CSV table of C-alpha atoms in Angstrom, one decimal:
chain,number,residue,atom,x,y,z
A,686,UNK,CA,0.0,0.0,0.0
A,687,UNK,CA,1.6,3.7,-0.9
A,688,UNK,CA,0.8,6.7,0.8
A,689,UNK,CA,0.4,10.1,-1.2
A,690,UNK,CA,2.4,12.5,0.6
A,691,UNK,CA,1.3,15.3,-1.4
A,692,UNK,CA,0.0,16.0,-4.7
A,693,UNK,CA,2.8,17.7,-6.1
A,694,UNK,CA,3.8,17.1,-9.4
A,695,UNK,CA,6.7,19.0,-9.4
A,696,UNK,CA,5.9,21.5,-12.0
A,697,UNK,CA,4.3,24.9,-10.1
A,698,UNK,CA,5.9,26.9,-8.0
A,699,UNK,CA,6.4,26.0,-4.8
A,700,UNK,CA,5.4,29.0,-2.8
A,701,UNK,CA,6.8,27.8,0.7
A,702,UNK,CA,9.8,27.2,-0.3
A,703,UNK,CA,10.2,30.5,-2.7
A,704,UNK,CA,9.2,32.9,1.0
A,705,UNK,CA,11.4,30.7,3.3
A,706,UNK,CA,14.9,31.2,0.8
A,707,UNK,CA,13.9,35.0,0.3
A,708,UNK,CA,13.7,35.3,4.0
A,709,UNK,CA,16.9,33.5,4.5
A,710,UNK,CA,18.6,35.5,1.8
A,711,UNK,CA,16.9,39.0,4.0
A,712,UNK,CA,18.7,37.6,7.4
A,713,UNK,CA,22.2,37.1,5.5
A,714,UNK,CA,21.8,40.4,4.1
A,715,UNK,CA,21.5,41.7,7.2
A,716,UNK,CA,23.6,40.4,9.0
A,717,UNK,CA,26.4,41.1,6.8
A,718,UNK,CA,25.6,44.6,5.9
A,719,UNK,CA,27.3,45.9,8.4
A,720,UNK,CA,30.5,44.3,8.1
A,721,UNK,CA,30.8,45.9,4.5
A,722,UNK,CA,33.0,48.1,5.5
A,723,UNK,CA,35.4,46.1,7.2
A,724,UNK,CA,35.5,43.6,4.6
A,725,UNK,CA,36.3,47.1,1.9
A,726,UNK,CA,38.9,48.4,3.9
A,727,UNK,CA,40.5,44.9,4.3
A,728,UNK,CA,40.2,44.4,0.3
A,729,UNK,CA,42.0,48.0,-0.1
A,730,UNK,CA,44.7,47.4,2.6
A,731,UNK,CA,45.4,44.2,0.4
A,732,UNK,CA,45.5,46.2,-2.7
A,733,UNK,CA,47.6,48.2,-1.4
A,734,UNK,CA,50.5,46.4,0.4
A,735,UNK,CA,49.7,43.2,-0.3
A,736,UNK,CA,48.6,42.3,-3.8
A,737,UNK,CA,51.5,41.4,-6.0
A,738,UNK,CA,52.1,44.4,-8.8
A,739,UNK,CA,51.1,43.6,-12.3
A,740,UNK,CA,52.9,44.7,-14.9
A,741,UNK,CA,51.2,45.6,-18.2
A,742,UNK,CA,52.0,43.4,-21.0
A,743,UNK,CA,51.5,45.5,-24.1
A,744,UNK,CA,52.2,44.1,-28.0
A,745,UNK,CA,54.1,46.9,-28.7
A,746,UNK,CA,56.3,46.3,-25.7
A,747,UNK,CA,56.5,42.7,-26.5
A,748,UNK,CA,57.5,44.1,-30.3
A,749,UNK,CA,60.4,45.9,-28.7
A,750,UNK,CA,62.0,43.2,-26.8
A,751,UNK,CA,61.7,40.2,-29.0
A,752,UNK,CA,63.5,42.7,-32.1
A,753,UNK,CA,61.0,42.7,-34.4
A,754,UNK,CA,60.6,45.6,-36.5
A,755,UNK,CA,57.1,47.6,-37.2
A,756,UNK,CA,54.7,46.2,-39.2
A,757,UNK,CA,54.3,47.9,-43.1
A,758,UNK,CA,50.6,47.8,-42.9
């Protein structure tokens, strides 16, 4: 013997779920909000004595060092 335990199919929206994850999304939201700025000034400290430095790669650069001359188009 089977029991139905609902009579779901599967295929409309499930309305429960949709208010319970836009609820839980509303408490992380606020519960981080306020540590925004802490988490910006940790990301520019990084930036700024951390983070490796990037040099700039450009193709006329790359021109120069490997010899080859201008193009003639």
């Amino acid at each position: 013997m089977s029991t139905r335990v609902s009579e779901s199919t599967g295929y409309g929206p499930n309305s429960q779920m949709s208010a319970l994850g836009y609820v839980a999304a509303a408490l992380v939201v606020i519960v981080l909000l306020p540590l925004l700025p802490l988490f910006v000034l940790g990301w520019l400290v990084w930036r700024a004595f951390l983070a490796p430095d990037e040099e700039e790669h450009s193709f006329e650069k790359w021109r120069r060092e490997s010899g080859r001359p201008p193009s003639e188009s």
